[in-house]
JSON list of C-alpha atoms and ligand atoms in Angstrom, two decimals:
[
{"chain": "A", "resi": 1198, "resn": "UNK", "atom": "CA", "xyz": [0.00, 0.00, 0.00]},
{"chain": "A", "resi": 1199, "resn": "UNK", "atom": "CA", "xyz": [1.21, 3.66, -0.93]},
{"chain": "A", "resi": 1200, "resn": "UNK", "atom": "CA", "xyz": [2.24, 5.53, 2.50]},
{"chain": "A", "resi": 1201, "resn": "UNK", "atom": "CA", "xyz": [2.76, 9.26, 1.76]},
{"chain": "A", "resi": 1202, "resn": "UNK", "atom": "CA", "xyz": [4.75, 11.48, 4.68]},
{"chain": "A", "resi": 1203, "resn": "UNK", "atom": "CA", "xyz": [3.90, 14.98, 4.62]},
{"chain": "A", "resi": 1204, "resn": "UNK", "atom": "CA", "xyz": [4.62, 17.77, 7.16]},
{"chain": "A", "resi": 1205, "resn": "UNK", "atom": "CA", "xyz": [2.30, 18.52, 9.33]},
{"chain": "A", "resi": 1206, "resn": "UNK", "atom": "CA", "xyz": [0.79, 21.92, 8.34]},
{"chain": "A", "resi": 1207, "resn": "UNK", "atom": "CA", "xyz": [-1.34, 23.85, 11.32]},
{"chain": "A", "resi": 1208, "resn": "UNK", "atom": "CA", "xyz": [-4.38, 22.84, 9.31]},
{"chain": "A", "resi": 1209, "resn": "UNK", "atom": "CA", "xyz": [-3.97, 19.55, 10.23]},
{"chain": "A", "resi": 1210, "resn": "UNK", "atom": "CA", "xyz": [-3.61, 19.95, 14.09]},
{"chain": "A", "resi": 1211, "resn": "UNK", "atom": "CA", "xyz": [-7.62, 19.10, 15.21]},
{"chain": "A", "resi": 1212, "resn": "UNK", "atom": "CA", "xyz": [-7.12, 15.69, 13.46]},
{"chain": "A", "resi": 1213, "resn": "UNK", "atom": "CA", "xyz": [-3.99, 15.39, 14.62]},
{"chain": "A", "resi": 1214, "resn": "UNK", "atom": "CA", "xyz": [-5.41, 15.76, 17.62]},
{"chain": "A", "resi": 1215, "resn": "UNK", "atom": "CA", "xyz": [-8.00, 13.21, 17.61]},
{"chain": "A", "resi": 1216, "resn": "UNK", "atom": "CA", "xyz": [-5.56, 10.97, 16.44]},
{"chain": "A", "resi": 1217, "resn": "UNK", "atom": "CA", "xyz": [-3.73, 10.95, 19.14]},
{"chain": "A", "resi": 1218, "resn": "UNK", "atom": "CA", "xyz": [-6.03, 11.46, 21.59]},
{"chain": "A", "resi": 1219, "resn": "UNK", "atom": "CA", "xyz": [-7.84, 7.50, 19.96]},
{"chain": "A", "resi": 1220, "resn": "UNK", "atom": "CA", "xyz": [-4.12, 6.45, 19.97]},
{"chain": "A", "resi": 1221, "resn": "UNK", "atom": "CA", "xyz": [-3.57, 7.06, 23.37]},
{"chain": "A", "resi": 1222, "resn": "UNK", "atom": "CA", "xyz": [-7.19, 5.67, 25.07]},
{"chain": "A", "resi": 1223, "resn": "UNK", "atom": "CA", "xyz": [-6.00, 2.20, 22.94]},
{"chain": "A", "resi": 1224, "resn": "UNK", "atom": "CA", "xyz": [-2.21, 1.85, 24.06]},
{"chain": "A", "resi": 1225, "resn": "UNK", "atom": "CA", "xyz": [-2.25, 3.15, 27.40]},
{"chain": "A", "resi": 1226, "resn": "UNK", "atom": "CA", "xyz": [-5.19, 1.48, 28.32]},
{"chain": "A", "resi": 1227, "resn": "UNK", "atom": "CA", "xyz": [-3.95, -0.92, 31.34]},
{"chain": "A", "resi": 1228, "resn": "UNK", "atom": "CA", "xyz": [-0.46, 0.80, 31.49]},
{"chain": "A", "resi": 1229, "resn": "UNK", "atom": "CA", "xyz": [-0.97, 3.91, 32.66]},
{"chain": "A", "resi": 1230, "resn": "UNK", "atom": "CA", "xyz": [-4.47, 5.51, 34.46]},
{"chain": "A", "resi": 1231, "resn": "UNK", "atom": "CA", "xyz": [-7.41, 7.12, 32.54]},
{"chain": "A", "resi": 1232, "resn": "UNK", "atom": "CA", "xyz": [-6.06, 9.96, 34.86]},
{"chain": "A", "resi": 1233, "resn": "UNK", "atom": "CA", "xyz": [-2.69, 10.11, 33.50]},
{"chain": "A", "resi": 1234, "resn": "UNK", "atom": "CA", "xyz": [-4.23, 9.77, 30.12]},
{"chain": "A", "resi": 1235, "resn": "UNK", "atom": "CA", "xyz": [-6.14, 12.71, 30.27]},
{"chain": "A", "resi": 1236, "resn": "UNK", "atom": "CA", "xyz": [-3.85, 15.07, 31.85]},
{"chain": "A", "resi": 1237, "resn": "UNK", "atom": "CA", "xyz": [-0.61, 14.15, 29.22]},
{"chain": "A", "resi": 1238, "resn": "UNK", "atom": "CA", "xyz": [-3.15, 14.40, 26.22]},
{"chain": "A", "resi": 1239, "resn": "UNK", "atom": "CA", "xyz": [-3.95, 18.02, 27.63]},
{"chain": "A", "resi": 1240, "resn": "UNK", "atom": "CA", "xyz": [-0.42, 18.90, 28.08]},
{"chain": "A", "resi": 1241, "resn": "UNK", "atom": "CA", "xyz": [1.31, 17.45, 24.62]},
{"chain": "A", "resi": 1242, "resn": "UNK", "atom": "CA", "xyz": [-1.67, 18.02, 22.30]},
{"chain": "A", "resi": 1243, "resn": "UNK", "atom": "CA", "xyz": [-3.52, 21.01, 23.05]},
{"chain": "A", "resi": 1244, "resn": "UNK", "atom": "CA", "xyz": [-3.72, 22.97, 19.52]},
{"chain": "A", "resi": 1245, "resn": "UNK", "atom": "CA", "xyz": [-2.31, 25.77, 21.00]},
{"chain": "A", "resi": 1246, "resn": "UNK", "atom": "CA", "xyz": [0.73, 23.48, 22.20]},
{"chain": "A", "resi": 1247, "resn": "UNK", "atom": "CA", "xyz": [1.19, 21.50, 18.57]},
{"chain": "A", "resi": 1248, "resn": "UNK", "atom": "CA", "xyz": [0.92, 24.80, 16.65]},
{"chain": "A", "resi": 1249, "resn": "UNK", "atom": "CA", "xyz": [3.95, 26.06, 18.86]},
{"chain": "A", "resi": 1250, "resn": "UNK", "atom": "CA", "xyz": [5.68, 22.80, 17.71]},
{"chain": "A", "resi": 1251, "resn": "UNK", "atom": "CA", "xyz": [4.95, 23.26, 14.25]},
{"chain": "A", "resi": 1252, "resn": "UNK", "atom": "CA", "xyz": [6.52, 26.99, 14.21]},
{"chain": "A", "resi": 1253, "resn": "UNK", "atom": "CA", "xyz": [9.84, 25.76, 16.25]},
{"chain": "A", "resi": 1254, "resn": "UNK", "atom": "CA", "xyz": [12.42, 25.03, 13.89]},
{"chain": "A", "resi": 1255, "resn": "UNK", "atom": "CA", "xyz": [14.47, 22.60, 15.83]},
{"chain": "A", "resi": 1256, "resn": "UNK", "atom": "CA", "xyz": [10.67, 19.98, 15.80]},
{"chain": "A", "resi": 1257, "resn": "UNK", "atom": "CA", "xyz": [10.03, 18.33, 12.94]},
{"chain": "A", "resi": 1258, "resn": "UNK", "atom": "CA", "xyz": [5.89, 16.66, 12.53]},
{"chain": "A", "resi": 1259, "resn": "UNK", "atom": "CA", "xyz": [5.36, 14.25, 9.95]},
{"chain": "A", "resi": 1260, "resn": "UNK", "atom": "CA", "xyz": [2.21, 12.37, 9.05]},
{"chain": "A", "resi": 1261, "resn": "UNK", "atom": "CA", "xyz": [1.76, 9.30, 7.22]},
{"chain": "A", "resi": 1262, "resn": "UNK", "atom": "CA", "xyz": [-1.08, 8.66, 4.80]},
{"chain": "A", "resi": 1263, "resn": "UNK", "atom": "CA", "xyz": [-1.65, 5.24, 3.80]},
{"chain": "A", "resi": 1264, "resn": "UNK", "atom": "CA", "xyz": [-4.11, 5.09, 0.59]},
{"chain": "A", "resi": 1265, "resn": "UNK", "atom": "CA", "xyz": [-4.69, 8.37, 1.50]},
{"chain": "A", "resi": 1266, "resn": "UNK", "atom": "CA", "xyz": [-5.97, 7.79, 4.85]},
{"chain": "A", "resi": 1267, "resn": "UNK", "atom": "CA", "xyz": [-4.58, 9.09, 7.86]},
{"chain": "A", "resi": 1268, "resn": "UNK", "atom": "CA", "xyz": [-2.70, 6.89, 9.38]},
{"chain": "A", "resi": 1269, "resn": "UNK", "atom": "CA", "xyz": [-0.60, 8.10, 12.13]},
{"chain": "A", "resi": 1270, "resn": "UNK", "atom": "CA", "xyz": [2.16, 11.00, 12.61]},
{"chain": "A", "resi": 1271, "resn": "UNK", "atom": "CA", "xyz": [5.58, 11.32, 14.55]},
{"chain": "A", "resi": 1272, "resn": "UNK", "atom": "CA", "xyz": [7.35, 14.17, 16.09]},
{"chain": "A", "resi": 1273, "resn": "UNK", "atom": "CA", "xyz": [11.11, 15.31, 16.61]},
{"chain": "A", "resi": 1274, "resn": "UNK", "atom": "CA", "xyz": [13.44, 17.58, 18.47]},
{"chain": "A", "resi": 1275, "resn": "UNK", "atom": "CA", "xyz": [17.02, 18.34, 19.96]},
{"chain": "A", "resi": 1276, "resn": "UNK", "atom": "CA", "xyz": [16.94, 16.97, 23.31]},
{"chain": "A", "resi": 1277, "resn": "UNK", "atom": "CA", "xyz": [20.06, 17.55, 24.98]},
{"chain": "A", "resi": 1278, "resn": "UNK", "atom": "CA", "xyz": [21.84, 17.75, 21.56]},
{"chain": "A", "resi": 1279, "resn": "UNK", "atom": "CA", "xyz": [21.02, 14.37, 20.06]},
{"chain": "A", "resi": 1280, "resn": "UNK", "atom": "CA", "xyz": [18.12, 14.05, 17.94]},
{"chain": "A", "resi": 1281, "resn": "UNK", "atom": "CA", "xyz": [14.74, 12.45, 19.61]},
{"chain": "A", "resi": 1282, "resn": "UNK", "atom": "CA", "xyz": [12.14, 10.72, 18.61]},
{"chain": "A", "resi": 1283, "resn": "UNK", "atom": "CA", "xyz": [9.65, 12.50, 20.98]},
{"chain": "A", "resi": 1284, "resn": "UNK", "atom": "CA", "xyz": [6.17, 11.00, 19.81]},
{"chain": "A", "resi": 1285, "resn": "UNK", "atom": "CA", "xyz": [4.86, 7.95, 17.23]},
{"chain": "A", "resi": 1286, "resn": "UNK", "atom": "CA", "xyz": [1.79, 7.04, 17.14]},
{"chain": "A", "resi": 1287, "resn": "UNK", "atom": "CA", "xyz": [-0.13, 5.37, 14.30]},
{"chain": "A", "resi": 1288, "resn": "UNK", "atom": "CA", "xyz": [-3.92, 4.92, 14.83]},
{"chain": "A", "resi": 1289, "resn": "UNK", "atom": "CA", "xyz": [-5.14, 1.54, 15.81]},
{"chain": "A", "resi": 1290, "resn": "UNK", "atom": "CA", "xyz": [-7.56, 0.85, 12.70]},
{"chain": "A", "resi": 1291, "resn": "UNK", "atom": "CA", "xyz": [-3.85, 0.93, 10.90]},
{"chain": "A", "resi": 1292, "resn": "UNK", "atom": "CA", "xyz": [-1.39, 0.14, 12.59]},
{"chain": "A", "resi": 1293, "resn": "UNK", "atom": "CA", "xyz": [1.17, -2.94, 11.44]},
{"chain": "A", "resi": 1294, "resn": "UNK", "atom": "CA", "xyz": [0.64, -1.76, 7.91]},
{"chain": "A", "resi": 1295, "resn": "UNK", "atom": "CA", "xyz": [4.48, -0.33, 7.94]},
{"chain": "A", "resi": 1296, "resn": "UNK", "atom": "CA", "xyz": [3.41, 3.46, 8.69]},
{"chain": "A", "resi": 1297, "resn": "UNK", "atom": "CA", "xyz": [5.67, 3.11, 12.31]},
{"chain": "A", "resi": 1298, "resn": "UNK", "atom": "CA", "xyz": [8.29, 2.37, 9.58]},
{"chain": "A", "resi": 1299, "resn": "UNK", "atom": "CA", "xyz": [8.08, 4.74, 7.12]},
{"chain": "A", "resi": 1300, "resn": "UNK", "atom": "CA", "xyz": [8.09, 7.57, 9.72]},
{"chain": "A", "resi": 1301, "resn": "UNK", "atom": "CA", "xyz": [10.90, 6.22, 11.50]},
{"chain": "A", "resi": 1302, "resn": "UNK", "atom": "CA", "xyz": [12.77, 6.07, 8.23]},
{"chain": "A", "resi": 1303, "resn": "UNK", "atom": "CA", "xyz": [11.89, 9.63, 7.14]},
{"chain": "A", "resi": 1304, "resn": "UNK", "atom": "CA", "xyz": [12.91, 11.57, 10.50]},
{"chain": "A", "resi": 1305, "resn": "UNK", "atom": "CA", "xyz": [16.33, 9.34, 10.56]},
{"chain": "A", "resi": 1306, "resn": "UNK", "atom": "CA", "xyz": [16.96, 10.76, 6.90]},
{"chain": "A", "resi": 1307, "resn": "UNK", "atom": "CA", "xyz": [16.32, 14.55, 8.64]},
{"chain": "A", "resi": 1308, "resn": "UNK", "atom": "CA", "xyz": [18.92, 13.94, 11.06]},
{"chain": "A", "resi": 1309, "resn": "UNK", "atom": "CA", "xyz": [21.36, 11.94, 9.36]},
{"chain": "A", "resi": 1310, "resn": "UNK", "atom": "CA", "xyz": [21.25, 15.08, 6.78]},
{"chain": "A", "resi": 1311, "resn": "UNK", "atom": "CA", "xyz": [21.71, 17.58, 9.69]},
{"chain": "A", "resi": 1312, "resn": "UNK", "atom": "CA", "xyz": [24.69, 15.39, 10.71]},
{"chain": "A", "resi": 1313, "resn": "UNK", "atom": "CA", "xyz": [23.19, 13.65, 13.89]},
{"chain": "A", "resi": 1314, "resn": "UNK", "atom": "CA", "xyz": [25.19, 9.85, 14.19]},
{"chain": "A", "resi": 1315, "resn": "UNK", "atom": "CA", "xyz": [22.14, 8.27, 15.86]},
{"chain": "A", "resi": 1316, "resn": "UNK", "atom": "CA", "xyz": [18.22, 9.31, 17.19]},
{"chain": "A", "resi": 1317, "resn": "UNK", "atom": "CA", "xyz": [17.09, 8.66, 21.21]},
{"chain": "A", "resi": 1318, "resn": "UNK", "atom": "CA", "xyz": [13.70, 7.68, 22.20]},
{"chain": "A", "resi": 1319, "resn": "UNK", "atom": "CA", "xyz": [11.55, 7.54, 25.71]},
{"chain": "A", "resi": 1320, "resn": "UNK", "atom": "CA", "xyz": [9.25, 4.46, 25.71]},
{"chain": "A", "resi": 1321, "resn": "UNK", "atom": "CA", "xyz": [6.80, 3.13, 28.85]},
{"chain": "A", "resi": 1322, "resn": "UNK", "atom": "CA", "xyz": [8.89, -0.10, 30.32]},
{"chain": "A", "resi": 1323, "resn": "UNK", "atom": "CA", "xyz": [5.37, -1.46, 29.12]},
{"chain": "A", "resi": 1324, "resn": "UNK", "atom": "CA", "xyz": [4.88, -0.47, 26.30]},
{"chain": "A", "resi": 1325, "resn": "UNK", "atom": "CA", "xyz": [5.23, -4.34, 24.91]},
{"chain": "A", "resi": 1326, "resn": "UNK", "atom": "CA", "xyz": [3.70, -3.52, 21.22]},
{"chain": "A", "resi": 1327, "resn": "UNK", "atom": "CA", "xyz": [6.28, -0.11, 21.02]},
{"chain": "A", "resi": 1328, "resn": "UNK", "atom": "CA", "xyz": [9.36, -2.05, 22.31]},
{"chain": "A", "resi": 1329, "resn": "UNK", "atom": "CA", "xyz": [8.65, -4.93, 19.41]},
{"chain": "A", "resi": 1330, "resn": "UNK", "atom": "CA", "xyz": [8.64, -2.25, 16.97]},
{"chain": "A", "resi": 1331, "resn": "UNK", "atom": "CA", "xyz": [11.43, -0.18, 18.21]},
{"chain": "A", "resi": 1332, "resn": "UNK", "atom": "CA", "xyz": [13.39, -3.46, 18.07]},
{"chain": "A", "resi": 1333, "resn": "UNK", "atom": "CA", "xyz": [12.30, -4.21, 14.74]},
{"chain": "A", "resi": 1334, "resn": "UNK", "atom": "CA", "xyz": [13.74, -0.62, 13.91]},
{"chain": "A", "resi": 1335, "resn": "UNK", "atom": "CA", "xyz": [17.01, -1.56, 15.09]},
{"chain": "A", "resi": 1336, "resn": "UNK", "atom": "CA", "xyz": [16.86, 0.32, 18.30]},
{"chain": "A", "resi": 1337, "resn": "UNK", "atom": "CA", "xyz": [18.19, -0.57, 21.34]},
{"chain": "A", "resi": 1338, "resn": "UNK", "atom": "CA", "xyz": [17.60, -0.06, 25.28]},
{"chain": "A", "resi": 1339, "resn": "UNK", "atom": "CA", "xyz": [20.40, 2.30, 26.61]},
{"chain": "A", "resi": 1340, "resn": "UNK", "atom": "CA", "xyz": [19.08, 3.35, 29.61]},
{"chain": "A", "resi": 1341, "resn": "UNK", "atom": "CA", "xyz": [16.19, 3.88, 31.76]},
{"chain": "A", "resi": 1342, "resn": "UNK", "atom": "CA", "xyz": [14.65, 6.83, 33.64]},
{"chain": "A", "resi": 1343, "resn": "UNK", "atom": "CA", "xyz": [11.84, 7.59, 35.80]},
{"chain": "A", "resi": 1344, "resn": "UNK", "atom": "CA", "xyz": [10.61, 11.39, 35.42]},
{"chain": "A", "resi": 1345, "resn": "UNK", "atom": "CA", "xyz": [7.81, 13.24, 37.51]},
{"chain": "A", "resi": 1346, "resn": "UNK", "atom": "CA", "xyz": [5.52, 14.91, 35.26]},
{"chain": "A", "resi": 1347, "resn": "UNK", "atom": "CA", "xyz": [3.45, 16.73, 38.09]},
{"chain": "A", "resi": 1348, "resn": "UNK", "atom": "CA", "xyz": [0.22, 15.73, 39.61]},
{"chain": "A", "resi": 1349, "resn": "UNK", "atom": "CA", "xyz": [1.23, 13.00, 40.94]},
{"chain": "A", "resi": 1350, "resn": "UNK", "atom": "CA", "xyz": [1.84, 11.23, 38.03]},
{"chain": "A", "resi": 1351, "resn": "UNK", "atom": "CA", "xyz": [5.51, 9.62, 36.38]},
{"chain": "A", "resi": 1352, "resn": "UNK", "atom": "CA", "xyz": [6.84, 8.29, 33.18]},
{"chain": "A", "resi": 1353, "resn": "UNK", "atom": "CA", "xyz": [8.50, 4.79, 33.68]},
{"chain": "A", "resi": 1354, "resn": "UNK", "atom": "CA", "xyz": [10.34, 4.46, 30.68]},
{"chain": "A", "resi": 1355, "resn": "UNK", "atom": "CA", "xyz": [13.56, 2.87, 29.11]},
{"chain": "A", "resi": 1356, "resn": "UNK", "atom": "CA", "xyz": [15.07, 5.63, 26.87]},
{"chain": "A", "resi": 1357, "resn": "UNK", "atom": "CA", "xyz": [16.48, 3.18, 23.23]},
{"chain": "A", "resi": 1358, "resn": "UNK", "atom": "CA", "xyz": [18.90, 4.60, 21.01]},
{"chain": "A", "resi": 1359, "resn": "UNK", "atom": "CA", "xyz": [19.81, 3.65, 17.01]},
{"chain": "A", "resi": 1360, "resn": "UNK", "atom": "CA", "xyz": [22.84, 4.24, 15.35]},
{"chain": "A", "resi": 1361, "resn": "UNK", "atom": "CA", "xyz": [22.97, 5.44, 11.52]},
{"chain": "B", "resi": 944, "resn": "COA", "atom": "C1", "xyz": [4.35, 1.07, 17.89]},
{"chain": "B", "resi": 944, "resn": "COA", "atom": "C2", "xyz": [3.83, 1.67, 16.58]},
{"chain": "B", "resi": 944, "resn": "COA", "atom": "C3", "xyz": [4.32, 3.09, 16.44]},
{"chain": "B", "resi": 944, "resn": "COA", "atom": "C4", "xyz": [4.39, 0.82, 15.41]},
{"chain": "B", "resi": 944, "resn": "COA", "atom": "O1", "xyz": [3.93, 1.36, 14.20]},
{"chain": "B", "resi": 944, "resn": "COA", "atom": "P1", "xyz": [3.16, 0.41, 13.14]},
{"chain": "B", "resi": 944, "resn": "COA", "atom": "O2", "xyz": [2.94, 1.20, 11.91]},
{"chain": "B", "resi": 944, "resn": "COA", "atom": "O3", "xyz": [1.95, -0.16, 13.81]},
{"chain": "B", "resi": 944, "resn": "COA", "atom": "O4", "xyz": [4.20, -0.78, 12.94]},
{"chain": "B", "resi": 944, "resn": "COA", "atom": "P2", "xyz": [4.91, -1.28, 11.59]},
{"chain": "B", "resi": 944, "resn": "COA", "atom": "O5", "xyz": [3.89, -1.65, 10.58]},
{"chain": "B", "resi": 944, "resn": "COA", "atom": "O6", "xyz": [5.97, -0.30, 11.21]},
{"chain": "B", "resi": 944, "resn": "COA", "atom": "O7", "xyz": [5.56, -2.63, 12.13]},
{"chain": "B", "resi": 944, "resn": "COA", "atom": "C5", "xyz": [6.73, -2.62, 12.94]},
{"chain": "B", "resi": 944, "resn": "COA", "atom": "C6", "xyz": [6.67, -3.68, 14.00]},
{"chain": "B", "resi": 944, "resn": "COA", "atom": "O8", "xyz": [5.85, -3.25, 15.08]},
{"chain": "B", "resi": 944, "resn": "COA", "atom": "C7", "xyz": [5.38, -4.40, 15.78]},
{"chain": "B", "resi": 944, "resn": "COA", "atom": "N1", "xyz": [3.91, -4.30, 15.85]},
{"chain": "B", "resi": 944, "resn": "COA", "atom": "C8", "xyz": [3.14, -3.32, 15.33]},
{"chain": "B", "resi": 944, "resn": "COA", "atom": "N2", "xyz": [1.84, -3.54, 15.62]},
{"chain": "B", "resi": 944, "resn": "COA", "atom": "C9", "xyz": [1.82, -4.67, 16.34]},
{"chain": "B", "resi": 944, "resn": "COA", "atom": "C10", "xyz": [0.78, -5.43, 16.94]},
{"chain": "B", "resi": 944, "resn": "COA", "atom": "N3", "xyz": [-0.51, -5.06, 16.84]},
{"chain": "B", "resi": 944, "resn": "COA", "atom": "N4", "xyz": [1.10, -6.53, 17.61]},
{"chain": "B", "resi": 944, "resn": "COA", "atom": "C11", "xyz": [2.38, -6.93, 17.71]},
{"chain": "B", "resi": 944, "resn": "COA", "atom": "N5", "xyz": [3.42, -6.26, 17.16]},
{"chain": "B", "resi": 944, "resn": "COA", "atom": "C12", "xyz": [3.12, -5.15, 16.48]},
{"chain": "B", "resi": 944, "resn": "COA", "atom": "C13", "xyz": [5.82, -5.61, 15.00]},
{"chain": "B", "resi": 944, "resn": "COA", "atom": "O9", "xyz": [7.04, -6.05, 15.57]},
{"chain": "B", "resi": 944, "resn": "COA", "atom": "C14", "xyz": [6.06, -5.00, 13.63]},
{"chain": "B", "resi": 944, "resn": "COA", "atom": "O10", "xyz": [6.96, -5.72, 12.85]},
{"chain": "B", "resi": 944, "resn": "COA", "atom": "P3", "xyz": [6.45, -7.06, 12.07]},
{"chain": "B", "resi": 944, "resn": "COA", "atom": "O11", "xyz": [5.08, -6.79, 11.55]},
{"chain": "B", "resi": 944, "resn": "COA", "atom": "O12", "xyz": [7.47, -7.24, 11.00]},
{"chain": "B", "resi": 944, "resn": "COA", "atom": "O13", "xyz": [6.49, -8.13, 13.10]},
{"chain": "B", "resi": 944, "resn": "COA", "atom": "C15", "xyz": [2.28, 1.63, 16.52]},
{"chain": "B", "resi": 944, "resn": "COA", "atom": "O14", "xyz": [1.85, 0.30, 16.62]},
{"chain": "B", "resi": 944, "resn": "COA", "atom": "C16", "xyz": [1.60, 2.50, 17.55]},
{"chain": "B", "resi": 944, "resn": "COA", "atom": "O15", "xyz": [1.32, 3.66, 17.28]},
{"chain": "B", "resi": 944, "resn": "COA", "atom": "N6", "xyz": [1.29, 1.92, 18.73]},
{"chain": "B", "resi": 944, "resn": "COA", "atom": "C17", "xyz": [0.52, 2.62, 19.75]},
{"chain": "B", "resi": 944, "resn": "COA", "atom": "C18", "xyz": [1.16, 3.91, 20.24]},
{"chain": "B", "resi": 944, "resn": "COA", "atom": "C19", "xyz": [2.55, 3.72, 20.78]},
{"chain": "B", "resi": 944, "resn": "COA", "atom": "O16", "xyz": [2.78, 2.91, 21.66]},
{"chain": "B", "resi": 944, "resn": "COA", "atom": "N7", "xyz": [3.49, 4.54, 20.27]},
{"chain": "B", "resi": 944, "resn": "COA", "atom": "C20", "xyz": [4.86, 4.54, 20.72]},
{"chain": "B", "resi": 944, "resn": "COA", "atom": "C21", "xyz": [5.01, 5.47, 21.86]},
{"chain": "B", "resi": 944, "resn": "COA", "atom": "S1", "xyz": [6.70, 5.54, 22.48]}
]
């Protein structure tokens, strides 16, 4: 199937939007509280917040179309000077369909052209379905951190790296 990777334009945010927020309530479900759901989706993707991101220059967000569809988007930045792979998330109706892929392949190609050796990600120690994938991208665990996000709530995560 044809997958097309666009940027993603400020147009786009409101499905963007919903897309996450249907990604989320699927993946997270049983790994992190409803409560914790709720109060990262209203943090991360607020319009206001993802029109910010789409104005920085040093965050790059990509969608993937699959037969036109929307299928699911990814978003990078500088993080400590290496490039990182701060959110994937393909919608469950299409996932496995190689749009995890194709995005991962497009944002290494940004930062192997801006001269980066390797990308960083955060992923939940849980995240079972993620970790296959990042595998299957050639990624692998270097480390693993435990960050309080406010409210009572933390991120549990291992953070993988892959070389170019
Ligand atoms: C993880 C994710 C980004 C992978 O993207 P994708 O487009 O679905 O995956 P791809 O088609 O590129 O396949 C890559 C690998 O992912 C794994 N995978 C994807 N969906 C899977 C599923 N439903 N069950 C088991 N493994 C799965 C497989 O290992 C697959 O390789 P294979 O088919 O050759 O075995 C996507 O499934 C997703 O958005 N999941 C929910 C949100 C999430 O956890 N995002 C990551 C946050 S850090």
């Amino acid at each position: 199937m044809p997958i097309d990777i666009r940027p993603i334009a400020p147009a786009d945010i409101p499905a963007i939007a919903a897309l996450a927020r249907a990604t989320w309530l699927d993946a997270y479900a049983g790994i992190i509280s409803r409560a914790q759901i709720d109060y990262m989706l209203a943090q991360r993707y607020d319009p206001a917040q993802l029109k910010a991101d789409t104005e920085n220059p040093e965050k790059w967000l990509h969608q993937a179309f699959i037969d036109g569809i929307r299928a699911g988007f990814a978003a990078c930045e500088i993080c400590g000077g290496e490039f990182k792979l701060d959110k994937l998330y393909i919608h469950p109706d299409m996932q496995r369909k190689g749009a995890g892929a194709a995005l991962i392949a497009h944002v290494a190609a940004i930062a192997r052209d801006r001269g980066y050796p390797g990308m960083i990600l955060a992923v939940n120690k849980k995240n079972e379905q993620a970790l296959r994938a990042y595998a299957r991208y050639g990624f692998q665990v270097r480390d693993k951190t435990v960050t309080d996000i406010g409210n009572g709530f933390i991120m549990d995560d291992y953070i993988m790296e892959k070389h170019f």
